[in-house]
XYZ file of N, CA and C in Angstrom:
651
model
N 91.924 77.082 88.485
C 92.893 77.121 89.581
C 92.655 78.310 90.497
N 93.054 78.164 91.757
C 92.876 79.240 92.720
C 93.849 80.383 92.420
N 93.364 81.609 92.546
C 94.196 82.767 92.252
C 95.130 83.035 93.436
N 96.426 83.213 93.148
C 97.418 83.467 94.195
C 97.631 84.967 94.345
N 96.794 85.605 95.153
C 96.957 87.039 95.391
C 98.180 87.293 96.267
N 98.685 88.516 96.209
C 99.776 88.961 97.073
C 99.424 90.358 97.583
N 100.168 90.818 98.585
C 100.019 92.188 99.063
C 101.375 92.879 98.998
N 101.352 94.209 98.912
C 102.584 94.987 98.934
C 102.267 96.378 99.465
N 103.304 97.163 99.739
C 103.085 98.535 100.211
C 103.434 99.516 99.095
N 102.864 100.715 99.188
C 103.081 101.724 98.148
C 103.741 102.996 98.683
N 103.901 103.092 99.993
C 104.511 104.275 100.607
C 105.597 103.839 101.594
N 106.336 104.825 102.081
C 107.353 104.583 103.110
C 106.785 104.959 104.483
N 107.131 104.163 105.488
C 106.666 104.459 106.852
C 107.721 104.019 107.854
N 108.004 104.894 108.835
C 108.865 104.534 109.964
C 107.968 104.105 111.126
N 108.297 102.981 111.715
C 107.408 102.497 112.781
C 108.190 101.863 113.925
N 107.604 101.970 115.108
C 108.199 101.450 116.330
C 107.506 100.155 116.737
N 108.319 99.212 117.165
C 107.786 97.996 117.767
C 108.394 97.818 119.139
N 107.566 97.741 120.144
C 108.078 97.616 121.510
C 107.347 96.489 122.221
N 108.109 95.499 122.653
C 107.516 94.353 123.341
C 108.080 94.289 124.758
N 107.202 94.477 125.731
C 107.603 94.451 127.141
C 106.672 93.493 127.877
N 107.257 92.569 128.602
C 106.430 91.598 129.338
C 107.068 91.336 130.695
N 106.295 91.526 131.730
C 106.763 91.242 133.080
C 105.821 90.229 133.719
N 106.384 89.133 134.159
C 105.521 88.108 134.768
C 106.234 87.464 135.956
N 106.821 88.319 136.800
C 107.547 87.781 137.947
C 108.905 87.269 137.495
N 109.921 87.523 138.253
C 111.259 87.105 137.841
C 111.697 87.901 136.625
N 112.407 87.240 135.736
C 112.894 87.916 134.538
C 111.757 88.193 133.552
N 111.796 89.370 132.969
C 110.792 89.724 131.975
C 111.346 89.590 130.571
N 110.642 90.207 129.626
C 111.093 90.236 128.235
C 111.029 91.677 127.749
N 112.075 92.083 127.034
C 112.110 93.447 126.518
C 112.773 93.462 125.147
N 112.042 93.960 124.158
C 112.588 94.152 122.818
C 112.013 95.430 122.238
N 112.843 96.245 121.611
C 112.397 97.541 121.123
C 113.145 97.868 119.833
N 112.403 98.179 118.774
C 113.055 98.486 117.506
C 112.281 99.549 116.729
N 113.013 100.315 115.947
C 112.445 101.249 114.981
C 112.841 100.771 113.594
N 111.854 100.619 112.718
C 112.100 100.073 111.383
C 111.478 100.984 110.325
N 112.228 101.228 109.271
C 111.679 101.942 108.117
C 111.232 100.901 107.092
N 109.958 100.987 106.679
C 109.400 100.087 105.670
C 109.269 100.850 104.353
N 109.800 100.278 103.277
C 109.761 100.923 101.968
C 109.340 99.923 100.886
N 108.670 100.404 99.836
C 108.396 99.530 98.691
C 109.720 99.077 98.075
N 109.752 97.851 97.583
C 110.972 97.276 97.000
C 110.600 96.545 95.711
N 110.100 97.276 94.693
C 109.499 96.635 93.507
C 110.426 95.639 92.817
N 109.916 94.423 92.662
C 110.636 93.395 91.927
C 111.832 92.793 92.633
N 112.095 93.188 93.882
C 113.291 92.715 94.579
C 112.987 91.831 95.778
N 111.719 91.551 96.018
C 111.376 90.680 97.126
C 111.587 91.338 98.483
N 111.918 90.506 99.475
C 112.147 91.004 100.833
C 113.622 91.328 101.013
N 113.901 92.472 101.614
C 115.288 92.889 101.872
C 115.362 93.497 103.273
N 116.311 93.007 104.061
C 116.511 93.522 105.415
C 117.843 94.265 105.470
N 117.829 95.489 106.033
C 119.033 96.310 106.134
C 119.281 96.640 107.605
N 120.497 96.386 108.051
C 120.916 96.744 109.410
C 121.593 98.106 109.346
N 120.908 99.131 109.859
C 121.477 100.482 109.886
C 121.656 100.977 111.320
N 121.764 100.054 112.256
C 121.918 100.403 113.673
C 123.334 100.931 113.927
N 123.417 102.021 114.669
C 124.727 102.563 115.067
C 124.743 102.746 116.582
N 125.924 102.651 117.134
C 126.091 102.929 118.562
C 125.612 101.824 119.484
N 125.288 100.666 118.940
C 124.903 99.540 119.786
C 123.570 99.672 120.481
N 122.665 100.551 119.957
C 121.359 100.711 120.611
C 120.548 99.411 120.563
N 120.778 98.610 119.516
C 120.289 97.232 119.483
C 121.535 96.347 119.375
N 121.837 95.568 120.397
C 123.048 94.739 120.367
C 123.061 93.789 119.169
N 124.261 93.513 118.684
C 124.423 92.724 117.457
C 123.724 91.367 117.533
N 123.705 90.756 118.701
C 123.140 89.411 118.801
C 121.614 89.393 118.618
N 120.976 90.574 118.729
C 119.514 90.614 118.595
C 119.045 91.064 117.203
N 119.969 91.553 116.387
C 119.565 92.039 115.061
C 119.016 90.911 114.178
N 119.620 89.720 114.159
C 119.010 88.637 113.370
C 117.590 88.286 113.830
N 117.289 88.520 115.109
C 115.940 88.231 115.617
C 114.914 89.180 115.002
N 115.311 90.427 114.745
C 114.410 91.376 114.084
C 114.119 90.898 112.665
N 115.172 90.491 111.963
C 115.008 89.941 110.607
C 114.106 88.709 110.635
N 114.331 87.835 111.601
C 113.520 86.620 111.721
C 112.048 86.955 111.932
N 111.783 87.935 112.829
C 110.393 88.331 113.084
C 109.703 88.852 111.833
N 110.437 89.629 111.047
C 109.857 90.180 109.818
C 109.627 89.082 108.784
N 110.566 88.158 108.667
C 110.393 87.058 107.702
C 109.157 86.226 108.030
N 108.901 86.054 109.314
C 107.687 85.323 109.710
C 106.447 86.172 109.447
N 106.554 87.489 109.678
C 105.389 88.371 109.547
C 104.922 88.517 108.104
N 105.862 88.558 107.153
C 105.459 88.807 105.752
C 104.700 87.644 105.136
N 104.625 86.531 105.845
C 103.810 85.417 105.329
C 102.334 85.791 105.274
N 101.948 86.828 106.031
C 100.566 87.300 106.018
C 100.536 88.818 105.948
N 99.855 89.351 104.922
C 99.661 90.789 104.821
C 98.555 91.248 105.752
N 98.378 92.559 105.848
C 97.434 93.119 106.819
C 96.040 93.344 106.219
N 95.896 93.233 104.915
C 94.593 93.496 104.286
C 93.707 92.260 104.256
N 94.239 91.182 103.670
C 93.425 89.975 103.514
C 94.201 88.710 103.853
N 95.378 88.880 104.459
C 96.150 87.717 104.884
C 96.992 87.067 103.805
N 97.099 87.691 102.626
C 97.951 87.130 101.569
C 99.403 87.508 101.822
N 100.360 86.699 101.347
C 101.772 87.016 101.582
C 102.141 88.416 101.082
N 103.016 89.088 101.838
C 103.460 90.424 101.458
C 104.789 90.309 100.710
N 104.883 90.962 99.553
C 106.096 90.868 98.736
C 106.691 92.258 98.507
N 107.962 92.241 98.068
C 108.660 93.461 97.661
C 108.701 94.502 98.780
N 109.301 94.089 99.898
C 109.400 94.946 101.081
C 110.865 95.133 101.463
N 111.274 96.384 101.629
C 112.588 96.694 102.191
C 112.388 97.191 103.614
N 113.049 96.542 104.558
C 112.914 96.893 105.974
C 114.283 97.274 106.516
N 114.400 98.502 107.011
C 115.672 98.993 107.539
C 115.555 99.211 109.039
N 116.293 98.431 109.808
C 116.355 98.604 111.263
C 117.342 99.735 111.561
N 116.845 100.837 112.159
C 117.729 101.991 112.351
C 117.825 102.481 113.795
N 116.985 101.961 114.687
C 117.062 102.424 116.074
C 116.343 101.416 116.972
N 116.448 101.628 118.259
C 115.789 100.754 119.216
C 116.446 100.896 120.579
N 116.148 99.948 121.439
C 116.781 99.944 122.761
C 116.706 98.532 123.333
N 117.416 98.314 124.437
C 117.422 96.983 125.041
C 117.550 97.103 126.555
N 117.270 96.010 127.217
C 117.409 95.932 128.674
C 118.539 94.939 128.961
N 119.471 95.302 129.819
C 120.633 94.430 130.032
C 120.295 93.052 130.591
N 119.135 92.925 131.232
C 118.740 91.629 131.796
C 117.598 90.991 131.015
N 116.576 91.778 130.686
C 115.337 91.216 130.147
C 115.332 91.042 128.622
N 116.250 91.664 127.915
C 116.243 91.523 126.456
C 116.708 90.128 126.052
N 115.957 89.543 125.127
C 116.317 88.233 124.578
C 115.766 88.137 123.159
N 116.198 87.131 122.453
C 115.850 87.006 121.028
C 114.342 87.014 120.805
N 113.601 86.247 121.582
C 112.163 86.120 121.366
C 111.458 87.469 121.510
N 111.964 88.332 122.374
C 111.344 89.638 122.564
C 111.546 90.528 121.338
N 112.719 90.426 120.715
C 112.956 91.225 119.511
C 112.197 90.667 118.306
N 111.987 89.360 118.256
C 111.117 88.776 117.224
C 109.716 89.380 117.337
N 109.204 89.425 118.562
C 107.862 89.972 118.795
C 107.806 91.471 118.500
N 108.848 92.201 118.878
C 108.885 93.642 118.620
C 108.858 93.928 117.122
N 109.601 93.127 116.359
C 109.619 93.301 114.899
C 108.234 93.076 114.302
N 107.521 92.083 114.802
C 106.169 91.801 114.293
C 105.206 92.941 114.624
N 105.364 93.556 115.793
C 104.527 94.698 116.158
C 104.815 95.882 115.232
N 106.098 96.123 114.958
C 106.462 97.216 114.046
C 105.909 96.949 112.651
N 105.993 95.703 112.202
C 105.475 95.317 110.879
C 103.981 95.597 110.769
N 103.234 95.155 111.747
C 101.777 95.285 111.684
C 101.362 96.758 111.587
N 102.002 97.594 112.364
C 101.678 99.016 112.347
C 102.242 99.699 111.099
N 103.497 99.369 110.776
C 104.167 100.027 109.660
C 103.529 99.748 108.322
N 103.168 98.493 108.090
C 102.560 98.132 106.802
C 101.194 98.799 106.652
N 100.446 98.895 107.721
C 99.156 99.583 107.653
C 99.329 101.066 107.301
N 100.410 101.672 107.788
C 100.664 103.086 107.499
C 101.198 103.304 106.080
N 101.743 102.255 105.497
C 102.455 102.376 104.221
C 101.557 102.113 103.006
N 100.263 102.321 103.170
C 99.290 102.214 102.069
C 99.386 100.868 101.336
N 99.033 99.769 102.023
C 99.108 98.461 101.376
C 98.032 98.285 100.308
N 98.353 97.488 99.309
C 97.399 97.152 98.249
C 97.494 95.661 97.954
N 96.474 95.151 97.274
C 96.468 93.749 96.855
C 96.917 93.657 95.402
N 97.750 92.672 95.136
C 98.239 92.414 93.781
C 97.627 91.119 93.258
N 97.436 91.064 91.942
C 96.917 89.852 91.331
C 97.855 89.394 90.219
N 97.899 88.082 89.968
C 98.758 87.578 88.898
C 98.171 87.893 87.519
N 99.043 88.389 86.645
C 98.672 88.663 85.255
C 99.311 87.594 84.377
N 98.514 87.019 83.489
C 98.991 85.970 82.591
C 98.929 86.443 81.145
N 99.924 86.031 80.365
C 99.827 86.219 78.919
C 99.029 85.042 78.349
N 98.317 85.309 77.272
C 97.530 84.239 76.656
C 97.713 84.232 75.143
N 97.517 83.052 74.578
C 97.407 82.877 73.129
C 96.149 82.059 72.869
N 95.237 82.624 72.145
C 93.979 81.953 71.834
C 93.919 81.738 70.322
N 93.682 80.514 69.910
C 93.588 80.193 68.487
C 92.158 79.769 68.172
N 91.509 80.512 67.244
C 90.111 80.243 66.892
C 89.906 80.465 65.392
N 88.862 79.885 64.831
C 88.510 80.223 63.452
C 88.207 81.721 63.327
N 88.535 82.294 62.157
C 88.327 83.730 61.911
C 86.941 84.215 62.334
N 85.951 83.404 62.066
C 84.567 83.847 62.273
C 84.233 84.096 63.746
N 85.051 83.583 64.637
C 84.780 83.755 66.074
C 85.613 84.882 66.704
N 86.445 85.521 65.914
C 87.370 86.527 66.461
C 86.644 87.629 67.226
N 85.577 88.175 66.678
C 84.839 89.260 67.328
C 84.285 88.849 68.675
N 83.741 87.635 68.748
C 83.207 87.141 70.017
C 84.310 87.013 71.070
N 85.469 86.517 70.649
C 86.586 86.324 71.582
C 87.086 87.668 72.099
N 87.219 88.640 71.199
C 87.701 89.955 71.609
C 86.727 90.620 72.584
N 85.450 90.513 72.308
C 84.444 91.088 73.204
C 84.449 90.428 74.563
N 84.602 89.109 74.564
C 84.624 88.377 75.825
C 85.867 88.727 76.643
N 87.014 88.848 75.974
C 88.252 89.205 76.682
C 88.156 90.605 77.291
N 87.498 91.503 76.614
C 87.312 92.852 77.137
C 86.535 92.828 78.454
N 85.526 91.966 78.522
C 84.744 91.825 79.753
C 85.574 91.238 80.891
N 86.588 90.497 80.538
C 87.452 89.850 81.536
C 88.641 90.737 81.944
N 88.601 91.989 81.595
C 89.690 92.930 81.862
C 90.965 92.554 81.116
N 90.789 91.859 80.001
C 91.941 91.440 79.210
C 92.442 92.549 78.296
N 93.729 92.470 77.963
C 94.332 93.407 77.015
C 94.734 92.639 75.763
N 94.427 93.187 74.602
C 94.822 92.575 73.334
C 96.147 93.198 72.912
N 97.156 92.352 72.672
C 98.471 92.842 72.266
C 98.671 92.698 70.759
N 98.141 91.631 70.195
C 98.333 91.428 68.754
C 97.508 90.278 68.233
N 97.459 90.168 66.885
C 96.726 89.081 66.232
C 97.554 88.568 65.057
N 97.586 87.239 64.914
C 98.347 86.612 63.830
C 97.439 85.696 63.020
N 97.002 86.134 61.837
C 96.184 85.273 60.993
C 97.031 84.155 60.385
N 96.411 83.002 60.157
C 97.116 81.887 59.521
C 96.426 81.515 58.205
N 97.064 80.622 57.465
C 96.576 80.282 56.120
C 95.254 79.510 56.139
N 94.992 78.807 57.216
C 93.806 77.933 57.234
C 92.604 78.596 57.907
N 92.505 79.933 57.738
C 91.374 80.708 58.262
C 91.242 80.616 59.784
N 92.394 80.513 60.409
C 92.439 80.553 61.870
C 93.104 81.855 62.301
N 92.797 82.283 63.516
C 93.354 83.525 64.042
C 93.976 83.250 65.413
N 95.212 83.710 65.594
C 95.853 83.628 66.906
C 95.771 85.004 67.549
N 95.148 85.077 68.729
C 94.975 86.327 69.460
C 95.912 86.295 70.668
N 96.708 87.344 70.812
C 97.726 87.395 71.868
C 97.418 88.566 72.795
N 97.525 88.336 74.102
C 97.251 89.423 75.037
C 97.593 89.044 76.459
N 97.073 89.827 77.400
C 97.280 89.597 78.826
C 95.956 89.732 79.564
N 95.825 88.983 80.646
C 94.560 88.967 81.374
C 94.811 88.600 82.839
N 94.056 89.171 83.776
C 94.175 88.736 85.171
C 93.709 87.283 85.323
N 94.466 86.506 86.070
C 94.111 85.097 86.272
C 92.746 84.957 86.940
N 92.371 85.954 87.742
C 91.087 85.891 88.452
C 89.901 85.809 87.492
N 90.089 86.236 86.240
C 88.996 86.267 85.270
C 88.951 85.023 84.390
N 89.865 84.071 84.622
C 90.010 82.955 83.678
C 89.627 81.603 84.259
N 88.940 81.606 85.399
C 88.645 80.346 86.072
C 87.862 79.347 85.246
N 86.904 79.814 84.457
C 86.059 78.889 83.681
C 86.320 79.002 82.177
N 87.505 79.501 81.809
C 87.697 79.845 80.401
C 87.690 78.639 79.471
N 88.201 77.520 79.899
C 88.211 76.339 79.025
C 86.783 75.967 78.603
N 85.864 76.018 79.557
C 84.463 75.696 79.266
C 83.842 76.783 78.394
N 84.125 78.047 78.737
C 83.525 79.163 77.999
C 84.016 79.217 76.559
N 85.305 78.983 76.362
C 85.850 79.008 74.994
C 85.250 77.881 74.160
N 85.101 76.745 74.758
C 84.489 75.609 74.046
C 83.070 75.962 73.604
N 82.316 76.615 74.483
C 80.939 76.991 74.156
C 80.898 78.064 73.066
N 81.823 79.033 73.124
C 81.819 80.138 72.160
C 82.230 79.706 70.760
N 83.058 78.651 70.676
C 83.631 78.270 69.373
C 83.182 76.896 68.899
N 82.173 76.337 69.549
C 81.736 74.980 69.216
C 82.918 74.002 69.262
N 83.732 74.171 70.291
C 84.879 73.299 70.570
C 85.979 73.390 69.518
N 86.039 74.515 68.794
C 87.059 74.663 67.751
C 88.181 75.629 68.165
N 88.139 76.093 69.387
C 89.171 77.018 69.859
C 90.100 76.366 70.864
N 91.298 76.927 71.000
C 92.256 76.447 72.000
C 93.012 77.647 72.571
N 93.632 77.465 73.735
C 94.371 78.580 74.328
C 95.483 78.072 75.237
N 96.457 78.939 75.478
C 97.515 78.671 76.449
C 97.673 79.902 77.339
N 98.140 79.677 78.566
C 98.380 80.756 79.527
C 99.787 80.614 80.109
N 100.424 81.753 80.393
C 101.738 81.744 81.032
C 101.840 82.941 81.971
N 102.327 82.702 83.186
C 102.442 83.778 84.168
C 103.422 84.844 83.697
N 103.054 86.131 83.926
C 103.924 87.250 83.543
C 104.409 88.047 84.755
N 103.494 88.519 85.597
C 103.878 89.409 86.694
C 102.668 89.639 87.596
N 102.889 90.420 88.659
C 101.798 90.861 89.527
C 101.491 92.328 89.253
N 100.202 92.684 89.317
C 99.761 94.068 89.174
C 98.732 94.372 90.253
N 98.614 95.658 90.580
C 97.640 96.067 91.585
C 96.219 95.797 91.102
N 95.422 95.237 91.977
C 94.013 94.980 91.684
C 93.251 96.317 91.693
N 92.320 96.531 90.760
C 91.503 97.759 90.813
C 90.830 97.916 92.171
N 90.725 99.168 92.627
C 90.239 99.452 93.980
C 88.908 98.755 94.292
N 87.956 98.826 93.373
C 86.655 98.201 93.615
C 86.760 96.703 93.838
N 87.651 96.050 93.092
C 87.838 94.603 93.237
C 88.558 94.267 94.541
N 89.440 95.163 94.994
C 90.163 94.899 96.240
C 89.203 94.790 97.414
N 88.211 95.662 97.447
C 87.248 95.641 98.550
C 86.551 94.286 98.644
N 86.228 93.699 97.490
C 85.548 92.397 97.484
C 86.496 91.288 97.959
N 87.750 91.343 97.526
C 88.726 90.333 97.937
C 88.924 90.367 99.457
N 89.019 91.577 100.012
C 89.195 91.724 101.462
C 87.968 91.206 102.208
N 86.776 91.554 101.701
C 85.545 91.082 102.346
C 85.437 89.573 102.303
N 85.799 88.973 101.162
C 85.734 87.517 101.033
C 86.704 86.844 102.005
N 87.898 87.429 102.160
C 88.891 86.864 103.070
C 88.394 86.931 104.517
N 87.751 88.022 104.875
C 87.223 88.170 106.230
C 86.087 87.183 106.482
N 85.279 86.942 105.462
C 84.184 85.975 105.600
C 84.722 84.549 105.771
N 85.851 84.263 105.105
C 86.460 82.929 105.233
C 86.951 82.689 106.656
N 87.359 83.791 107.327
C 87.822 83.644 108.722
C 86.655 83.285 109.641
């Protein structure tokens, strides 16, 4: 199966988004200041901290809308961005030219700049696994899992000379595992996988993921 990578930020950044367009007649004007913060395990959260009407109430949902659209693509490799807290705390408006679409665009400009400043990283899905094999193959399985960046959590021997190996492994390393396990155990092994969480991809691997995404474009 295809690996579902995600992106997230690791630092806090305050950023400005300003969208101004003049094309004869009425123009468009939207301006916002947003604080972007990591929000581990809580998904996307939008906070309205505007005071004094610097951004009129009717345009605040447009900022939220712009950010919700923007997080569908991260800035590193285009994967969805997760666990982001965005606080709208300042901005300005034009009494004639400000409209919803301009604040949507301003929010996206702030997002693009802010997320880049906030030290984004790529996350990968981590799965728990249970592998059941005859005792005699245990060493081979453990060695192979180590190469796959897997972690061994425990082992449960059974009465019929079988061994259950329990651990966690990045999904990116398990694409051909059904075939590989069959080859290693002469078709006497079995395994199950279950999603656990997302973790940051090692720096060296992130560079390859970003390069591959750029090549796909």
